CSV table of C-alpha atoms in Angstrom, one decimal:
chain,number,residue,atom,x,y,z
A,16,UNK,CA,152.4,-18.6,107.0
A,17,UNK,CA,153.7,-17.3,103.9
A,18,UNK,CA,155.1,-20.6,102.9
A,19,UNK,CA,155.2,-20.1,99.0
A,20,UNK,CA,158.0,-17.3,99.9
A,21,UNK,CA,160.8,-19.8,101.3
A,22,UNK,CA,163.7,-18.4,100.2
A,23,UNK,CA,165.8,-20.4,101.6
A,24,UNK,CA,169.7,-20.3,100.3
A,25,UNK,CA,172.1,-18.4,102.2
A,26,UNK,CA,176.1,-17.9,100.9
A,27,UNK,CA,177.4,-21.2,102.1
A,28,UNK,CA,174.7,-23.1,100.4
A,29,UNK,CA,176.2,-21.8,96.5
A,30,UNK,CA,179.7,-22.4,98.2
A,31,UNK,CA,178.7,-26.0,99.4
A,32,UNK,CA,176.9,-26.7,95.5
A,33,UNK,CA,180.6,-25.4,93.8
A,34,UNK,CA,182.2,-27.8,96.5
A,35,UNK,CA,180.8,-30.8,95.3
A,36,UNK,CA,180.8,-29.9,91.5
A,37,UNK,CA,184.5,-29.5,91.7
A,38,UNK,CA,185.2,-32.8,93.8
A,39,UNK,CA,182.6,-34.7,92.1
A,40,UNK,CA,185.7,-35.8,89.1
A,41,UNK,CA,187.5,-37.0,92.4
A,42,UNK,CA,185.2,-39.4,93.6
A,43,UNK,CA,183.9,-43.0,92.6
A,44,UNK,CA,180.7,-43.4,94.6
A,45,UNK,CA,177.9,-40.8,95.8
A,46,UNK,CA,175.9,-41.9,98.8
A,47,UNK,CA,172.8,-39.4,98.7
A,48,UNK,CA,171.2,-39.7,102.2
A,49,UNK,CA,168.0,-39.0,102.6
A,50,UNK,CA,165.2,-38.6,105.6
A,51,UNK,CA,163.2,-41.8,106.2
A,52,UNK,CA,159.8,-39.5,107.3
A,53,UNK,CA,160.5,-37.6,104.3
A,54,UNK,CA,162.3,-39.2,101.8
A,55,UNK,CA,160.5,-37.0,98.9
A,56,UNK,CA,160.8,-33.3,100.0
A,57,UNK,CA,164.4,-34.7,101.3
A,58,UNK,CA,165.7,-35.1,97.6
A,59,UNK,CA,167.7,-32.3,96.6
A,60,UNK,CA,167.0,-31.3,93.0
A,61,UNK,CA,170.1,-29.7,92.7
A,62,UNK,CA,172.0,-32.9,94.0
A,63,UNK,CA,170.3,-34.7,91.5
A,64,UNK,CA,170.9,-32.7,88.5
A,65,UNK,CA,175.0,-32.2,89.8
A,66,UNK,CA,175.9,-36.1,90.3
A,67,UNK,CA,173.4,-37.3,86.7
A,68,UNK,CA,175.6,-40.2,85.6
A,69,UNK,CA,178.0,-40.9,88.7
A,70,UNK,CA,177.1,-44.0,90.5
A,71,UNK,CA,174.8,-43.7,93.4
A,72,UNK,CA,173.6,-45.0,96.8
A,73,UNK,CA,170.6,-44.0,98.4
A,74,UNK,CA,170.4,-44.4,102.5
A,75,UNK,CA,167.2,-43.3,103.7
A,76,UNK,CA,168.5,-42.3,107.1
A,77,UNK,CA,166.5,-42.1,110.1
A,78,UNK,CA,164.6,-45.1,109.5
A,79,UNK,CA,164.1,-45.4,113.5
A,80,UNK,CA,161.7,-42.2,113.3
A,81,UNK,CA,159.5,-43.1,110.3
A,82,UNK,CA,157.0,-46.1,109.8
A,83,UNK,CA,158.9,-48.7,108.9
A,84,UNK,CA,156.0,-49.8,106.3
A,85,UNK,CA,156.4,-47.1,104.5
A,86,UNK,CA,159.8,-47.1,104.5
A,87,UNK,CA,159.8,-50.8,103.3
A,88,UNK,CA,157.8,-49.2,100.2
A,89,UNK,CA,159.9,-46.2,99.6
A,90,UNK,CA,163.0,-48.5,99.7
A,91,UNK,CA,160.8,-50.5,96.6
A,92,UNK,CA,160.3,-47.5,94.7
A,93,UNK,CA,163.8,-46.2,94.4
A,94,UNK,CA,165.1,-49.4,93.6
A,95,UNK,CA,162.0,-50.1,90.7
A,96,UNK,CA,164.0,-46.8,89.3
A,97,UNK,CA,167.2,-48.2,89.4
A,98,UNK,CA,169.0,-47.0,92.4
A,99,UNK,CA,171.0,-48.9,94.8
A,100,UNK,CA,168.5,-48.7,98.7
A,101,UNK,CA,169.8,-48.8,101.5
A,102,UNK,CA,167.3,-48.1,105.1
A,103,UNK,CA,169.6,-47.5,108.4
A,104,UNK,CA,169.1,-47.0,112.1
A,105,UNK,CA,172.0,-44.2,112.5
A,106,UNK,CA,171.7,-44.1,115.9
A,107,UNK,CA,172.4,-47.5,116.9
A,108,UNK,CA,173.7,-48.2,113.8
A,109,UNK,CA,171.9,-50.9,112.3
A,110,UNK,CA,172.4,-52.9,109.0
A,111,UNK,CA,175.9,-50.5,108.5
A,112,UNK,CA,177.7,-53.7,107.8
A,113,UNK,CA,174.9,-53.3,104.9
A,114,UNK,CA,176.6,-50.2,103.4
A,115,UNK,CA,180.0,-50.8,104.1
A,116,UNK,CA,179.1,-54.8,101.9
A,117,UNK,CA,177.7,-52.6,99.0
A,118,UNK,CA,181.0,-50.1,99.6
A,119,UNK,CA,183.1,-53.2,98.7
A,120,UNK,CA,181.1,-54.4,95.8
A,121,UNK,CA,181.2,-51.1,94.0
A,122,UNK,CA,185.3,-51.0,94.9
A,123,UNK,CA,185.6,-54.4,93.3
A,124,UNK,CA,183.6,-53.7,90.4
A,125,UNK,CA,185.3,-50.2,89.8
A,126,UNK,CA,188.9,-51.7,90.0
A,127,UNK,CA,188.0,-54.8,87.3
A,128,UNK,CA,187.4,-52.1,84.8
A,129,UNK,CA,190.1,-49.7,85.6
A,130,UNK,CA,194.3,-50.9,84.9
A,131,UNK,CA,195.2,-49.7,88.5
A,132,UNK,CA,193.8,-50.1,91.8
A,133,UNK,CA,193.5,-47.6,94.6
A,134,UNK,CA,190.5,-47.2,97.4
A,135,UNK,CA,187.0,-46.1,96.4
A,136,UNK,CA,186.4,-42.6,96.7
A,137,UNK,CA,183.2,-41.5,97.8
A,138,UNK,CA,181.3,-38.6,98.3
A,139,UNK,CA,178.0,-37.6,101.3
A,140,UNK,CA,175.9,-35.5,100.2
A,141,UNK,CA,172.2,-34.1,101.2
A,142,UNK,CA,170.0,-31.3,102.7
A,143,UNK,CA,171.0,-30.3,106.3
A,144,UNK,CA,170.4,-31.9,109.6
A,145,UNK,CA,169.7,-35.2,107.8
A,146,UNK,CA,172.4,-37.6,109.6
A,147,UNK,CA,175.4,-37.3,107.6
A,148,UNK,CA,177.7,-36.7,110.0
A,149,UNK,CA,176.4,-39.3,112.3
A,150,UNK,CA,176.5,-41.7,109.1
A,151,UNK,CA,180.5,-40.9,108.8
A,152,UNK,CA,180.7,-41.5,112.3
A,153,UNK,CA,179.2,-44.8,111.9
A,154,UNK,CA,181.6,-45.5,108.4
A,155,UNK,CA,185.0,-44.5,110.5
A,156,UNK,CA,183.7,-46.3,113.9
A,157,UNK,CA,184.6,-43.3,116.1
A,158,UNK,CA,183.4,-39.7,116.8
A,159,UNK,CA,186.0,-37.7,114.3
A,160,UNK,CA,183.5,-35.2,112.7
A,161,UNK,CA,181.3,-32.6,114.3
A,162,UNK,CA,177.2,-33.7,114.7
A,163,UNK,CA,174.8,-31.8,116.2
A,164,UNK,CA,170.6,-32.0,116.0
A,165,UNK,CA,170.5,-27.9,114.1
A,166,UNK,CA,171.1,-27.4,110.7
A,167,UNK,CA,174.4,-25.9,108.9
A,168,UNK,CA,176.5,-28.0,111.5
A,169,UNK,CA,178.6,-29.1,109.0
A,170,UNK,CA,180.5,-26.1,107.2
A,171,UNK,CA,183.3,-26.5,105.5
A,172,UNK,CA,184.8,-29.6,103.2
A,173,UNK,CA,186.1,-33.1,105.4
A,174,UNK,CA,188.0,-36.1,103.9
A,175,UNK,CA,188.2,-38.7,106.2
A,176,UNK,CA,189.9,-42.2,105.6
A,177,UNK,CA,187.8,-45.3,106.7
A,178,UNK,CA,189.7,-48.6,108.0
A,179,UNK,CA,189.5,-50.3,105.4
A,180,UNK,CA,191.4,-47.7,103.6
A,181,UNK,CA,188.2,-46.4,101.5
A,182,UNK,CA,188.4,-42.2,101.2
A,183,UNK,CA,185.2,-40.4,102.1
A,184,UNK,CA,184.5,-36.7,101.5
A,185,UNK,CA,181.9,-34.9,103.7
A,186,UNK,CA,179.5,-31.9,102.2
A,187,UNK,CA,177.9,-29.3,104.1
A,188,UNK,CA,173.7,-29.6,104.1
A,189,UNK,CA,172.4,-28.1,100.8
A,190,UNK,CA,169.1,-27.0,100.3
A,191,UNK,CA,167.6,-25.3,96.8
A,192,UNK,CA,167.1,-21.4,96.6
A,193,UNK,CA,163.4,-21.7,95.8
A,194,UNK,CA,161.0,-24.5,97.2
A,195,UNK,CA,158.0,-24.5,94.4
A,196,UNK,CA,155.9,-27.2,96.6
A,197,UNK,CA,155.0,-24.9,99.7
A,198,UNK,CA,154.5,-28.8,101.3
A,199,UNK,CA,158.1,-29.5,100.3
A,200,UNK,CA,159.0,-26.3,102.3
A,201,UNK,CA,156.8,-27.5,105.3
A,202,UNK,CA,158.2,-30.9,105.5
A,203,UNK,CA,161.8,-29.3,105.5
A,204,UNK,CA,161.0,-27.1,108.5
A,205,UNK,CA,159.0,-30.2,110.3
A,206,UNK,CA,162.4,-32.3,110.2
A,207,UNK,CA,164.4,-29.6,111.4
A,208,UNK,CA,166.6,-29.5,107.8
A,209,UNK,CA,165.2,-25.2,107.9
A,210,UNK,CA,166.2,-23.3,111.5
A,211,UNK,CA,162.4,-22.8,113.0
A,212,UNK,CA,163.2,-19.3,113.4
A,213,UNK,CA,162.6,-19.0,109.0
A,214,UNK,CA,159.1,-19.8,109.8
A,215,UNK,CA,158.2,-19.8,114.2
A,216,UNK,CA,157.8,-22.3,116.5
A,217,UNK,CA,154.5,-21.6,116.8
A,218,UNK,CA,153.4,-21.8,113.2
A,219,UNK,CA,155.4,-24.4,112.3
A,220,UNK,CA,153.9,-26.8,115.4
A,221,UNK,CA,150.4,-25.8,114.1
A,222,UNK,CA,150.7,-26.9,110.8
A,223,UNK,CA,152.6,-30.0,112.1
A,224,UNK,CA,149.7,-30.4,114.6
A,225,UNK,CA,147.1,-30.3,111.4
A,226,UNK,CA,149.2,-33.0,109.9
A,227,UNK,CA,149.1,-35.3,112.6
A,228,UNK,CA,145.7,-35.0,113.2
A,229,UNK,CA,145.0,-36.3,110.0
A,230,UNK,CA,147.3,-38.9,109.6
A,231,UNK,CA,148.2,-40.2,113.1
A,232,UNK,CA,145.6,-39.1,115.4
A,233,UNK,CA,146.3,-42.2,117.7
A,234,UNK,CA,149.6,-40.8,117.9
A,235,UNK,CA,148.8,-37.5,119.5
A,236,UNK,CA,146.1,-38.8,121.7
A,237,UNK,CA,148.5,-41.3,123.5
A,238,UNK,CA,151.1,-39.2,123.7
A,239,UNK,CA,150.0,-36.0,125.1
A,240,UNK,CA,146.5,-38.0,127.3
A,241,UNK,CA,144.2,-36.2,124.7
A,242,UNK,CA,140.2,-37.2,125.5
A,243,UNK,CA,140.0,-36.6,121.8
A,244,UNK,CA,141.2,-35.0,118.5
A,245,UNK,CA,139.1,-32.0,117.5
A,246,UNK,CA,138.3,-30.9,114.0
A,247,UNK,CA,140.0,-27.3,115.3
A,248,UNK,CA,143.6,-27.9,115.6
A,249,UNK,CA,143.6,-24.1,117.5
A,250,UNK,CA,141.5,-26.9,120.4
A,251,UNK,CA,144.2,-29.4,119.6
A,252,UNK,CA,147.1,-27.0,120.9
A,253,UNK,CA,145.1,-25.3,123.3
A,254,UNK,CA,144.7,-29.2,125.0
A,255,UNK,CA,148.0,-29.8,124.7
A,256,UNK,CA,149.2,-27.1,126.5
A,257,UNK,CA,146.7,-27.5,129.6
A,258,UNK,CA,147.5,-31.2,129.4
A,259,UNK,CA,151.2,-30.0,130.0
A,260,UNK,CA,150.6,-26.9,132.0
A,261,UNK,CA,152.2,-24.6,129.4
A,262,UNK,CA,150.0,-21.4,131.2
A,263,UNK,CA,151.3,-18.0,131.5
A,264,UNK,CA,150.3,-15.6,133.8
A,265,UNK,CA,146.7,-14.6,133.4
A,266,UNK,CA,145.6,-18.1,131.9
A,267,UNK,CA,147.3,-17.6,128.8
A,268,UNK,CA,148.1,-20.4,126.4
A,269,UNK,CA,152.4,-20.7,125.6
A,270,UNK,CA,152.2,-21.2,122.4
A,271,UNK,CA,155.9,-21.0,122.5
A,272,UNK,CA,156.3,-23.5,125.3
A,273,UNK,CA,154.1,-25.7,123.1
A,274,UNK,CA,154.8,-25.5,119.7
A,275,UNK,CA,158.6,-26.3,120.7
A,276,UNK,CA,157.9,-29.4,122.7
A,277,UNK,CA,155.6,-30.7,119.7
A,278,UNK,CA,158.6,-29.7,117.4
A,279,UNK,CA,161.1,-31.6,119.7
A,280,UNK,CA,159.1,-34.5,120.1
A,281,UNK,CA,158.5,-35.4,117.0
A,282,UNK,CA,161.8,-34.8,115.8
A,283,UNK,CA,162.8,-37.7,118.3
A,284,UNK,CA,160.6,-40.2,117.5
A,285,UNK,CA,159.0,-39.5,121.1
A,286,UNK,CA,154.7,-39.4,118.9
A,287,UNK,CA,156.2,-42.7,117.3
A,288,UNK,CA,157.5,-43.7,114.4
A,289,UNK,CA,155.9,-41.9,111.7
A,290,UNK,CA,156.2,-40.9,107.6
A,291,UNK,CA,154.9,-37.8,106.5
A,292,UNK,CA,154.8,-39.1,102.8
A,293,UNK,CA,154.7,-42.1,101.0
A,294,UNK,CA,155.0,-43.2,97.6
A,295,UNK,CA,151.6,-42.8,96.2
């Protein structure tokens, strides 16, 4: 794969980048939400250069999917640089009440200094298919905003008003146009924040595949009754497949088949909980 020509940044991507540079005046608060597997290729540079100087939450979403280890020491590291952690389970919403604790802290704080009071105002931002939605869902208690498991679901801008009164604006996914780190490209794709049809199911699950054997070998083994890991990963995905009975005529390998089930599962925690970086 040609990974070092990603050029990823389509029109809605400028639009969404001049969305949030004229709202940013608007709001009090910016919760940048991160991936838990991934929570350095998950950083937006862009995001970080637009909201220098407004204060700032980090939620490394997704914490259900990654070693929770490493997300313990990810957690340390962006608080040693001054930021404000946060690690939630988005799906069954665990340690929200968390969030919504810090929420009220930073409204109290922000009306001591200011002569009138009004709710916080905050602003979601982060690269696509990272949770989001599913995190406003959680904020509001109800299914008001549209989710989905693909990238770009979110398209244009949302204001939504949380029960406590608080005012929350919603961003559509942003990405950068140019990924310099081919890995930070790769780690995108593996996480489902790039369509898989930038780079093909089958490549993408191959270098994912590579990855794993490396890193979590254990993992694949159990999951897909592997005898063992070979050094080939070609013998890897070739296992995999016969394991499954992914066969088309003529005893050919699916790669298709394949590469989209090892995509799938991983993306739902179903190889385990697993980080693809850490903070070496």
């Amino acid at each position: 794969m040609a990974l070092e020509n990603i050029n990823w940044y389509p029109g809605h991507m400028k639009k969404t980048r001049e969305l949030i540079q004229e709202n940013l005046k608007a709001v009090d608060v910016v919760i940048e939400i991160i991936d838990s597997r991934i929570p350095y290729s998950s950083r937006n540079p862009i995001i970080d250069e637009l909201v220098a100087g407004k204060k700032r939450i980090i939620v490394l979403g997704k914490s259900d999917l990654a070693d929770a280890e490493a997300t313990a020491a990810w957690k340390a590291y962006f608080e040693k640089q001054g930021n404000r952690t946060l690690a939630l389970n988005l799906q069954s919403g665990e340690n929200i009440k968390l969030l919504l604790k810090a929420l009220e802290e930073e409204e109290k704080l922000r009306n001591e200094v200011k002569s009138f009071k009004r709710p916080l105002r905050m602003m979601i931002v982060g690269v696509p298919n990272v949770g989001k939605s599913s995190l406003i869902n959680r904020l509001i208690g109800k299914r008001s905003t549209m989710t989905g498991d693909r990238p770009g679901v979110t398209k244009g801008k949302q204001w939504v008003t949380l029960s406590n009164g608080m005012q929350l604006l919603d961003t559509p996914g942003i990405l950068w146009p140019k990924f310099e780190d081919p890995k930070v490209g790769l780690a995108l794709a593996f996480c489902g924040s790039i369509k898989d049809d930038i780079l093909g199911v089958q490549d993408l699950a191959f270098e994912l595949i590579k990855v794993l054997e490396k890193d979590y070998p254990n993992n694949l083994k159990e999951r897909y009754k592997l005898d063992e890991i070979s050094e080939e990963t070609i013998e890897n995905m070739d296992a995999i497949a016969l394991k499954r009975g992914f066969i088309l005529s003529g005893k050919r390998i699916d790669y298709e088949r394949t590469g989209r089930t090892v995509l799938d599962e991983f993306r739902g925690g179903k190889l385990g909980r697993i980080s693809l970086e850490k903070p070496e």
